[in-house]
Amino acid sequence: MEIISKTDITWFPNSWIRLRINKKVIYFDPAYLKTYFSKYPDKTEYSKWPDPIDGMPNGLEKADLIFITHHHKDHCKRVTVDRLLKLDTIIFAPKSCLKELGDRINLVKPNETLQIDNGISLKVLNAYNTQQGTSTIKQHKKGIGVGFILTIDGLSFYHLGDTDFLVEMEEVKDIHVAFVPIGGKFTMNIDEAVKTTLSINPKIVIPIHNLGQDFWEFQNKLNDKGKNIRCIIPTIGQPIKVQKQRD
């Protein structure tokens, strides 16, 4: 069996993902908030309140691409983004991020499909709370935030953003890795996250945004459904290796 692509994925809370694939460094929702890194030693903190809290996990590379799902501070933070920029970094974000990031961003909205480069495409989806969803605080309104399906080198990565289950997720197909938020307060709870994962049916699911929710409980409940979906529980700052193979 021939390995045709090597990828690694690193999670930082709440929903910050570093994706390294084929010499590209890609970030989703990079935002440093001290409270989520209190037990993570491998970081540098540059400033503290009342100044804008500015910190960074150590050893992070500058970005080729940055994708931001919405404007909330645990997803969108200028001081964090600034530290990841190089001259040719491209940022994609919805209109709600303009106030924080300025006009440096490439604006996106739900239902758009973009060709970023050869072999790199982007589909933008809705991400919001629904009245029937299990989120207890309906803070995310339709049209404000987004989710992203990034396809690169034949691998598709779906970052759901902050959302409940949406009917349109039933139309999502051929996802290799899904990043599913499990919060129960601003996003879906564990049971709804299991439902969402089964609907998307990715090859791999990585739970994120665990505000008081147990990733291991999610994994156990998903495994009980008997589907062939691999659940990987992330550890802060620890790369997860993913390989695409061809027979």
Coordinates of N, CA and C in Angstrom, one line a residue, residues 6-233:
K6 N 0.8 12.8 3.8 CA 1.0 12.8 5.2 C 0.6 14.1 5.8
T7 N -0.2 14.0 6.8 CA -0.8 15.1 7.4 C -0.7 15.0 9.0
D8 N -0.6 16.2 9.6 CA -0.8 16.1 11.1 C -1.7 17.3 11.5
I9 N -2.4 17.0 12.6 CA -3.4 17.9 13.1 C -3.1 18.1 14.6
T10 N -3.2 19.4 15.0 CA -3.0 19.7 16.4 C -4.1 20.6 16.9
W11 N -4.6 20.3 18.1 CA -5.7 21.0 18.6 C -5.3 21.9 19.8
F12 N -5.8 23.1 19.8 CA -5.7 24.0 21.0 C -7.1 24.5 21.3
P13 N -7.4 24.6 22.6 CA -8.8 25.0 22.9 C -9.0 26.5 22.6
N14 N -10.3 26.9 22.3 CA -11.4 26.0 22.2 C -11.5 25.2 20.9
S15 N -11.3 25.9 19.8 CA -11.6 25.2 18.5 C -10.4 25.5 17.5
W16 N -9.3 25.8 18.1 CA -8.1 26.1 17.3 C -7.4 24.9 16.8
I17 N -7.4 24.8 15.4 CA -6.7 23.6 14.8 C -5.6 24.1 14.0
R18 N -4.4 23.4 14.1 CA -3.3 23.6 13.1 C -3.3 22.3 12.3
L19 N -3.3 22.6 11.0 CA -3.3 21.5 10.0 C -2.0 21.7 9.2
R20 N -1.2 20.6 9.1 CA 0.0 20.7 8.3 C -0.1 19.6 7.3
I21 N 0.0 20.0 6.0 CA -0.2 19.1 4.9 C 0.6 19.6 3.7
N22 N 1.4 18.7 3.2 CA 2.1 19.0 1.9 C 2.8 20.4 2.0
K23 N 3.5 20.6 3.1 CA 4.3 21.9 3.3 C 3.4 23.1 3.4
K24 N 2.1 22.9 3.6 CA 1.2 24.0 4.0 C 0.9 24.0 5.5
V25 N 0.9 25.2 6.1 CA 0.5 25.4 7.5 C -0.8 26.1 7.5
I26 N -1.8 25.5 8.0 CA -3.2 26.0 8.0 C -3.8 26.1 9.4
Y27 N -4.4 27.2 9.7 CA -5.1 27.3 11.0 C -6.6 27.6 10.9
F28 N -7.3 26.9 11.8 CA -8.7 27.2 11.9 C -8.9 27.9 13.3
D29 N -9.5 29.0 13.4 CA -9.9 29.6 14.7 C -8.8 29.8 15.7
P30 N -7.7 30.4 15.3 CA -6.6 30.6 16.2 C -6.9 31.8 17.2
A31 N -7.0 31.5 18.4 CA -7.4 32.6 19.4 C -6.9 32.1 20.8
Y32 N -5.9 32.9 21.3 CA -5.3 32.6 22.6 C -6.1 33.2 23.7
L33 N -6.7 32.4 24.6 CA -7.4 32.9 25.8 C -6.7 32.2 27.0
K34 N -6.2 32.9 27.9 CA -5.4 32.3 29.0 C -6.1 31.2 29.8
T35 N -7.4 31.4 30.0 CA -8.2 30.5 30.8 C -8.1 29.0 30.3
Y36 N -8.0 28.9 28.9 CA -8.0 27.6 28.3 C -6.7 27.0 28.3
F37 N -5.6 27.7 28.6 CA -4.3 27.2 28.6 C -3.6 27.2 30.0
S38 N -4.5 27.2 31.0 CA -3.9 27.3 32.4 C -3.1 26.1 32.8
K39 N -3.4 25.0 32.2 CA -2.6 23.7 32.5 C -1.7 23.3 31.4
Y40 N -1.5 24.2 30.4 CA -0.6 23.8 29.3 C 0.7 24.6 29.5
P41 N 1.8 23.9 29.7 CA 3.0 24.7 30.1 C 3.8 25.2 28.9
D42 N 3.6 24.7 27.7 CA 4.5 25.0 26.6 C 3.9 26.2 25.8
K43 N 4.0 27.4 26.5 CA 3.4 28.6 25.9 C 4.2 29.8 26.4
T44 N 4.1 30.9 25.7 CA 4.6 32.2 26.1 C 3.5 33.2 26.2
E45 N 3.4 33.9 27.3 CA 2.4 34.9 27.4 C 3.1 36.3 27.3
Y46 N 2.7 37.1 26.4 CA 3.3 38.4 26.1 C 2.7 39.5 26.8
S47 N 1.4 39.5 27.1 CA 0.8 40.6 27.8 C -0.4 40.0 28.5
K48 N -0.9 40.8 29.6 CA -2.0 40.3 30.4 C -3.0 41.5 30.5
W49 N -4.2 41.1 31.0 CA -5.2 42.1 31.3 C -4.6 43.2 32.2
P50 N -4.9 44.5 32.0 CA -6.0 45.0 31.2 C -5.6 45.2 29.7
D51 N -4.3 45.0 29.4 CA -4.0 45.0 27.9 C -4.6 43.8 27.3
P52 N -4.7 43.8 25.9 CA -5.3 42.6 25.3 C -4.4 41.4 25.6
I53 N -5.0 40.4 26.1 CA -4.2 39.2 26.5 C -3.6 38.6 25.2
D54 N -2.3 38.5 25.2 CA -1.5 38.1 24.1 C -0.6 36.9 24.5
G55 N -0.9 35.7 23.9 CA -0.1 34.6 24.2 C 0.0 33.7 23.0
M56 N 0.8 32.7 23.1 CA 0.9 31.8 22.0 C 1.6 30.4 22.5
P57 N 1.0 29.3 22.0 CA 1.8 28.1 22.2 C 3.1 28.2 21.5
N58 N 4.1 27.6 22.1 CA 5.5 27.7 21.6 C 5.6 26.9 20.3
G59 N 6.5 27.3 19.4 CA 6.9 26.5 18.3 C 5.9 26.5 17.1
L60 N 5.0 27.4 17.1 CA 4.0 27.4 16.0 C 4.6 28.1 14.7
E61 N 4.4 27.6 13.6 CA 4.9 28.1 12.3 C 3.9 29.2 11.9
K62 N 4.4 30.1 11.0 CA 3.6 31.1 10.4 C 2.6 30.4 9.4
A63 N 1.5 31.0 9.2 CA 0.4 30.4 8.4 C 0.5 30.7 6.9
D64 N 0.1 29.7 6.1 CA -0.2 29.9 4.7 C -1.7 30.3 4.6
L65 N -2.5 29.7 5.3 CA -4.0 29.9 5.3 C -4.5 30.0 6.7
I66 N -5.5 30.9 6.9 CA -6.2 31.0 8.2 C -7.7 31.0 7.9
F67 N -8.5 30.2 8.6 CA -9.9 30.2 8.4 C -10.5 30.5 9.8
I68 N -11.4 31.5 9.8 CA -12.1 31.8 11.1 C -13.6 31.7 10.9
T69 N -14.2 31.0 11.9 CA -15.6 30.7 11.7 C -16.6 31.8 12.1
H70 N -16.2 32.6 13.2 CA -17.0 33.7 13.6 C -16.2 34.6 14.6
H71 N -16.9 35.7 15.1 CA -16.2 36.8 15.7 C -15.9 36.6 17.2
H72 N -16.5 35.6 17.9 CA -16.3 35.4 19.3 C -14.8 35.2 19.7
K73 N -14.4 35.8 20.8 CA -13.0 35.9 21.2 C -12.3 34.6 21.3
D74 N -13.0 33.5 21.6 CA -12.4 32.2 21.6 C -12.2 31.6 20.3
H75 N -12.5 32.3 19.2 CA -12.3 31.9 17.8 C -11.6 32.9 17.0
C76 N -11.7 34.2 17.3 CA -11.3 35.2 16.5 C -10.6 36.3 17.3
K77 N -9.3 36.4 17.2 CA -8.5 37.3 18.1 C -7.4 37.9 17.3
R78 N -7.4 39.2 17.2 CA -6.4 39.9 16.3 C -5.0 39.6 16.8
V79 N -4.7 39.7 18.1 CA -3.3 39.6 18.5 C -2.8 38.2 18.2
T80 N -3.6 37.2 18.3 CA -3.2 35.8 17.9 C -3.0 35.7 16.4
V81 N -3.9 36.2 15.7 CA -3.7 36.1 14.2 C -2.5 36.8 13.8
D82 N -2.2 38.0 14.4 CA -1.0 38.8 14.0 C 0.3 38.0 14.1
R83 N 0.3 37.2 15.2 CA 1.6 36.4 15.4 C 1.7 35.3 14.5
L84 N 0.7 34.9 13.7 CA 0.8 33.8 12.8 C 0.9 34.3 11.4
L85 N 0.9 35.6 11.1 CA 0.9 36.1 9.8 C 2.3 36.1 9.2
K86 N 2.4 35.9 7.9 CA 3.6 36.3 7.1 C 3.0 37.1 5.9
L87 N 3.9 37.5 5.1 CA 3.5 38.5 4.0 C 2.4 38.0 3.1
D88 N 2.4 36.7 2.8 CA 1.5 36.1 1.9 C 0.4 35.3 2.5
T89 N 0.2 35.4 3.8 CA -0.9 34.6 4.5 C -2.2 35.1 4.0
I90 N -3.1 34.2 3.7 CA -4.5 34.5 3.3 C -5.5 34.1 4.4
I91 N -6.3 35.0 4.7 CA -7.3 34.8 5.8 C -8.7 34.8 5.2
F92 N -9.5 33.8 5.6 CA -10.9 33.7 5.2 C -11.8 33.8 6.4
A93 N -12.8 34.7 6.4 CA -13.7 34.9 7.6 C -15.0 35.5 7.2
P94 N -16.0 35.3 7.9 CA -17.3 36.0 7.6 C -17.3 37.5 8.0
K95 N -18.3 38.2 7.6 CA -18.4 39.7 7.9 C -18.3 40.0 9.3
S96 N -18.8 39.1 10.2 CA -18.8 39.4 11.6 C -17.4 39.6 12.2
C97 N -16.3 39.2 11.5 CA -14.9 39.3 11.9 C -14.3 40.6 11.5
L98 N -15.0 41.4 10.7 CA -14.4 42.7 10.2 C -13.9 43.6 11.3
K99 N -14.7 43.8 12.3 CA -14.4 44.7 13.4 C -13.1 44.3 14.1
E100 N -12.9 43.0 14.3 CA -11.7 42.5 15.0 C -10.5 42.5 14.1
L101 N -10.6 42.1 12.9 CA -9.5 41.8 12.0 C -9.3 42.8 10.9
G102 N -10.3 43.7 10.6 CA -10.1 44.7 9.6 C -10.3 44.1 8.2
D103 N -9.9 44.9 7.2 CA -10.2 44.5 5.8 C -9.1 43.6 5.2
R104 N -8.2 43.1 6.1 CA -7.2 42.1 5.6 C -7.9 40.8 5.2
I105 N -9.1 40.5 5.6 CA -9.7 39.2 5.4 C -10.4 39.1 4.1
N106 N -10.5 37.9 3.6 CA -11.3 37.6 2.4 C -12.7 37.2 3.0
L107 N -13.7 37.9 2.7 CA -15.0 37.7 3.2 C -15.6 36.5 2.6
V108 N -16.3 35.7 3.4 CA -17.0 34.5 2.9 C -18.4 34.5 3.5
K109 N -19.3 33.8 2.9 CA -20.6 33.6 3.5 C -21.1 32.2 3.1
P110 N -22.1 31.7 3.9 CA -22.6 30.3 3.7 C -23.0 30.1 2.2
N111 N -22.8 28.9 1.8 CA -23.2 28.3 0.5 C -22.2 28.8 -0.6
E112 N -21.1 29.4 -0.3 CA -20.1 29.7 -1.3 C -19.1 28.5 -1.5
T113 N -18.6 28.4 -2.7 CA -17.6 27.5 -3.0 C -16.4 28.2 -3.7
L114 N -15.2 28.1 -3.2 CA -14.1 28.8 -3.7 C -12.9 27.9 -4.1
Q115 N -12.2 28.2 -5.2 CA -11.0 27.5 -5.5 C -9.9 28.4 -5.1
I116 N -9.2 28.0 -4.0 CA -8.1 28.8 -3.4 C -6.8 28.7 -4.2
D117 N -6.5 27.5 -4.6 CA -5.2 27.2 -5.4 C -5.4 25.9 -6.0
N118 N -4.4 25.5 -6.8 CA -4.4 24.2 -7.4 C -4.5 23.1 -6.3
G119 N -5.6 22.3 -6.4 CA -5.7 21.3 -5.4 C -6.3 21.7 -4.1
I120 N -6.6 23.0 -3.9 CA -7.2 23.5 -2.6 C -8.5 24.2 -2.9
S121 N -9.6 23.6 -2.4 CA -10.9 24.2 -2.6 C -11.6 24.4 -1.2
L122 N -12.5 25.3 -1.2 CA -13.2 25.6 0.1 C -14.7 25.7 -0.2
K123 N -15.5 25.0 0.7 CA -16.9 25.2 0.7 C -17.3 25.8 2.1
V124 N -18.2 26.8 2.0 CA -18.6 27.5 3.2 C -20.0 27.1 3.6
L125 N -20.2 26.7 4.8 CA -21.5 26.2 5.3 C -22.1 27.1 6.4
N126 N -23.3 27.0 6.7 CA -23.9 27.6 7.9 C -23.4 27.0 9.2
A127 N -23.4 27.8 10.2 CA -23.1 27.3 11.6 C -23.9 28.2 12.5
Y128 N -24.9 27.7 13.2 CA -25.7 28.5 14.1 C -26.5 27.6 15.1
N129 N -27.0 28.2 16.1 CA -27.9 27.5 17.1 C -29.3 27.5 16.6
T130 N -30.0 26.4 16.8 CA -31.4 26.2 16.5 C -32.2 26.1 17.7
Q131 N -33.5 26.4 17.6 CA -34.4 26.3 18.7 C -34.5 24.9 19.2
Q132 N -34.5 23.9 18.3 CA -34.6 22.5 18.7 C -33.3 21.9 19.1
G133 N -32.2 22.6 18.9 CA -30.8 22.1 19.2 C -30.6 22.1 20.7
T134 N -29.6 21.4 21.2 CA -29.4 21.1 22.6 C -28.5 22.2 23.2
S135 N -28.0 23.2 22.5 CA -27.3 24.3 23.1 C -28.3 25.1 24.0
T136 N -27.8 25.4 25.2 CA -28.7 26.0 26.2 C -28.7 27.6 26.1
I137 N -27.7 28.1 25.4 CA -27.7 29.6 25.1 C -27.6 29.8 23.6
K138 N -28.6 30.4 23.0 CA -28.7 30.5 21.6 C -28.0 31.8 21.1
Q139 N -26.7 31.7 21.2 CA -25.9 32.9 21.0 C -25.5 33.1 19.5
H140 N -25.5 32.0 18.8 CA -25.0 32.0 17.4 C -26.2 32.0 16.5
K141 N -26.4 33.2 15.8 CA -27.5 33.4 14.9 C -27.2 33.0 13.5
K142 N -28.2 32.6 12.8 CA -28.0 32.2 11.4 C -27.5 33.4 10.5
G143 N -26.5 33.1 9.7 CA -25.9 34.1 8.9 C -24.7 34.8 9.4
I144 N -24.4 34.6 10.7 CA -23.3 35.3 11.4 C -22.0 34.5 11.3
G145 N -22.1 33.2 11.7 CA -20.9 32.4 11.6 C -21.0 31.3 10.5
V146 N -19.9 30.7 10.3 CA -19.8 29.7 9.2 C -19.1 28.4 9.7
G147 N -19.2 27.4 8.9 CA -18.3 26.2 9.0 C -17.6 26.1 7.7
F148 N -16.5 25.4 7.7 CA -15.6 25.3 6.5 C -15.4 23.8 6.1
I149 N -15.5 23.5 4.8 CA -15.0 22.2 4.3 C -13.8 22.6 3.4
L150 N -12.6 22.3 3.9 CA -11.4 22.5 3.1 C -11.0 21.2 2.5
T151 N -10.8 21.2 1.2 CA -10.3 20.0 0.5 C -8.9 20.4 0.0
I152 N -7.9 19.6 0.3 CA -6.6 19.8 -0.1 C -5.9 18.4 -0.3
D153 N -5.2 18.3 -1.4 CA -4.6 17.0 -1.8 C -5.5 15.8 -1.7
G154 N -6.8 16.1 -2.0 CA -7.8 15.0 -2.0 C -8.3 14.6 -0.7
L155 N -7.9 15.3 0.4 CA -8.4 15.1 1.7 C -9.3 16.3 2.1
S156 N -10.5 15.9 2.7 CA -11.5 16.9 3.1 C -11.6 17.1 4.6
F157 N -11.5 18.3 5.1 CA -11.6 18.6 6.5 C -12.7 19.5 6.8
Y158 N -13.6 19.1 7.6 CA -14.8 19.9 7.9 C -14.8 20.4 9.4
H159 N -14.5 21.7 9.5 CA -14.6 22.4 10.8 C -16.0 23.0 10.9
L160 N -16.7 22.5 11.9 CA -18.2 22.9 11.9 C -18.4 24.3 12.5
G161 N -17.4 24.9 13.1 CA -17.7 26.1 13.8 C -18.5 25.9 15.1
D162 N -19.2 26.9 15.6 CA -20.0 26.8 16.7 C -21.5 26.7 16.2
T163 N -22.1 25.5 16.5 CA -23.3 25.2 15.8 C -24.1 24.1 16.6
D164 N -25.3 24.0 16.3 CA -26.1 22.8 16.6 C -26.2 22.0 15.3
F165 N -26.8 20.8 15.4 CA -27.1 20.0 14.2 C -28.0 20.8 13.2
L166 N -27.6 20.8 12.0 CA -28.4 21.5 10.9 C -28.8 20.5 9.9
V167 N -30.0 20.6 9.4 CA -30.5 19.6 8.4 C -29.6 19.6 7.2
E168 N -29.0 20.7 6.8 CA -28.1 20.7 5.6 C -26.9 19.8 5.8
M169 N -26.5 19.5 7.1 CA -25.4 18.6 7.3 C -25.7 17.2 6.7
E170 N -26.9 16.8 6.5 CA -27.3 15.5 6.0 C -26.8 15.4 4.5
E171 N -26.5 16.6 3.9 CA -26.1 16.6 2.5 C -24.6 16.5 2.4
V172 N -23.9 16.6 3.5 CA -22.4 16.6 3.5 C -21.9 15.2 3.3
K173 N -21.0 15.1 2.3 CA -20.5 13.7 2.0 C -19.0 13.8 1.9
D174 N -18.4 12.6 2.0 CA -17.0 12.3 1.7 C -16.0 13.2 2.5
I175 N -16.3 13.2 3.8 CA -15.4 14.0 4.7 C -14.4 13.0 5.3
H176 N -13.1 13.4 5.2 CA -12.1 12.5 5.9 C -12.0 12.8 7.3
V177 N -12.0 14.1 7.7 CA -11.8 14.5 9.1 C -12.8 15.6 9.5
A178 N -13.6 15.3 10.5 CA -14.6 16.3 11.0 C -14.2 16.8 12.4
F179 N -14.2 18.1 12.6 CA -14.0 18.7 13.9 C -15.3 19.1 14.5
V180 N -15.9 18.4 15.4 CA -17.2 18.6 15.9 C -17.2 19.2 17.3
P181 N -17.9 20.3 17.4 CA -17.9 21.0 18.7 C -18.9 20.3 19.7
I182 N -18.4 20.2 21.0 CA -19.2 19.6 22.0 C -19.1 20.5 23.2
G183 N -20.1 21.3 23.4 CA -20.1 22.2 24.6 C -21.3 22.1 25.4
G184 N -22.4 21.9 24.8 CA -23.7 21.8 25.5 C -24.3 23.1 26.0
K185 N -23.5 24.2 25.9 CA -23.9 25.5 26.3 C -24.1 26.4 25.0
F186 N -23.0 26.7 24.3 CA -23.1 27.5 23.1 C -23.1 26.6 21.9
T187 N -22.9 25.3 22.0 CA -22.9 24.3 20.9 C -23.7 23.1 21.4
M188 N -23.7 22.1 20.5 CA -24.5 20.9 20.8 C -23.9 20.1 22.0
N189 N -24.8 19.3 22.6 CA -24.3 18.4 23.7 C -23.8 17.1 23.1
I190 N -23.4 16.2 23.9 CA -22.8 15.0 23.5 C -23.7 14.2 22.6
D191 N -25.0 14.0 23.0 CA -25.9 13.2 22.2 C -26.1 13.8 20.8
E192 N -26.3 15.1 20.8 CA -26.5 15.8 19.5 C -25.2 15.7 18.6
A193 N -24.0 15.8 19.3 CA -22.8 15.6 18.5 C -22.6 14.2 17.9
V194 N -23.1 13.2 18.6 CA -23.1 11.9 18.1 C -24.0 11.8 16.9
K195 N -25.2 12.4 17.0 CA -26.1 12.4 15.8 C -25.5 13.1 14.7
T196 N -24.9 14.2 14.9 CA -24.2 15.0 13.9 C -23.1 14.2 13.2
T197 N -22.3 13.6 14.0 CA -21.2 12.8 13.4 C -21.7 11.6 12.6
L198 N -22.8 11.0 13.0 CA -23.3 9.9 12.2 C -23.9 10.4 10.9
S199 N -24.5 11.6 10.9 CA -25.0 12.2 9.7 C -23.9 12.5 8.7
I200 N -22.9 13.1 9.2 CA -21.8 13.5 8.3 C -21.0 12.3 7.9
N201 N -20.9 11.3 8.8 CA -20.2 10.1 8.5 C -18.8 10.2 8.0
P202 N -17.9 11.0 8.7 CA -16.5 11.1 8.3 C -15.7 9.8 8.6
K203 N -14.6 9.8 8.0 CA -13.7 8.6 8.3 C -13.1 8.8 9.7
I204 N -12.8 10.1 10.1 CA -12.3 10.4 11.4 C -13.1 11.5 12.0
V205 N -13.4 11.5 13.3 CA -14.0 12.6 14.0 C -13.1 13.0 15.1
I206 N -12.9 14.3 15.3 CA -12.1 14.8 16.4 C -13.0 15.8 17.2
P207 N -13.4 15.5 18.4 CA -14.2 16.4 19.2 C -13.4 17.6 19.6
I208 N -14.0 18.8 19.6 CA -13.4 20.1 20.1 C -14.4 20.9 20.9
H209 N -14.0 22.0 21.5 CA -14.9 22.9 22.1 C -15.6 22.3 23.3
N210 N -14.8 21.6 24.2 CA -15.4 20.8 25.3 C -15.6 21.6 26.5
L211 N -16.6 22.5 26.5 CA -16.9 23.3 27.7 C -17.8 22.4 28.7
G212 N -17.0 21.7 29.5 CA -17.7 20.9 30.5 C -18.2 19.6 30.0
Q213 N -17.9 19.2 28.8 CA -18.3 18.0 28.2 C -17.2 17.0 28.2
D214 N -17.5 15.7 28.2 CA -16.4 14.7 28.3 C -16.2 14.1 26.9
F215 N -15.0 14.3 26.3 CA -14.7 13.7 25.0 C -14.8 12.2 25.0
W216 N -14.4 11.6 26.1 CA -14.4 10.1 26.2 C -15.9 9.6 26.2
E217 N -16.8 10.3 26.9 CA -18.2 9.9 26.8 C -18.7 10.0 25.4
F218 N -18.3 11.0 24.7 CA -18.7 11.1 23.3 C -18.2 9.9 22.5
Q219 N -16.9 9.6 22.7 CA -16.3 8.5 22.0 C -17.1 7.2 22.2
N220 N -17.4 6.9 23.5 CA -18.1 5.7 23.9 C -19.4 5.6 23.3
K221 N -20.2 6.7 23.3 CA -21.5 6.7 22.7 C -21.5 6.6 21.2
L222 N -20.5 7.2 20.6 CA -20.3 7.0 19.2 C -20.0 5.5 18.8
N223 N -19.1 5.0 19.6 CA -18.7 3.6 19.3 C -19.9 2.6 19.5
D224 N -20.7 2.9 20.4 CA -21.9 2.1 20.7 C -22.8 2.0 19.5
K225 N -22.7 3.0 18.6 CA -23.6 2.9 17.4 C -23.1 2.0 16.3
G226 N -21.9 1.5 16.5 CA -21.4 0.4 15.6 C -21.0 0.9 14.3
K227 N -20.8 2.2 14.1 CA -20.4 2.7 12.8 C -18.9 2.7 12.7
N228 N -18.4 2.6 11.4 CA -17.0 2.6 11.2 C -16.4 4.0 11.1
I229 N -16.5 4.7 12.2 CA -16.0 6.1 12.3 C -14.9 6.1 13.4
R230 N -13.7 6.5 13.0 CA -12.7 6.5 14.0 C -12.7 7.8 14.8
C231 N -12.8 7.7 16.1 CA -12.8 8.9 17.0 C -11.5 9.1 17.6
I232 N -10.8 10.2 17.4 CA -9.5 10.5 18.0 C -9.7 11.6 19.0
I233 N -9.4 11.3 20.3 CA -9.5 12.3 21.4 C -8.2 13.2 21.3

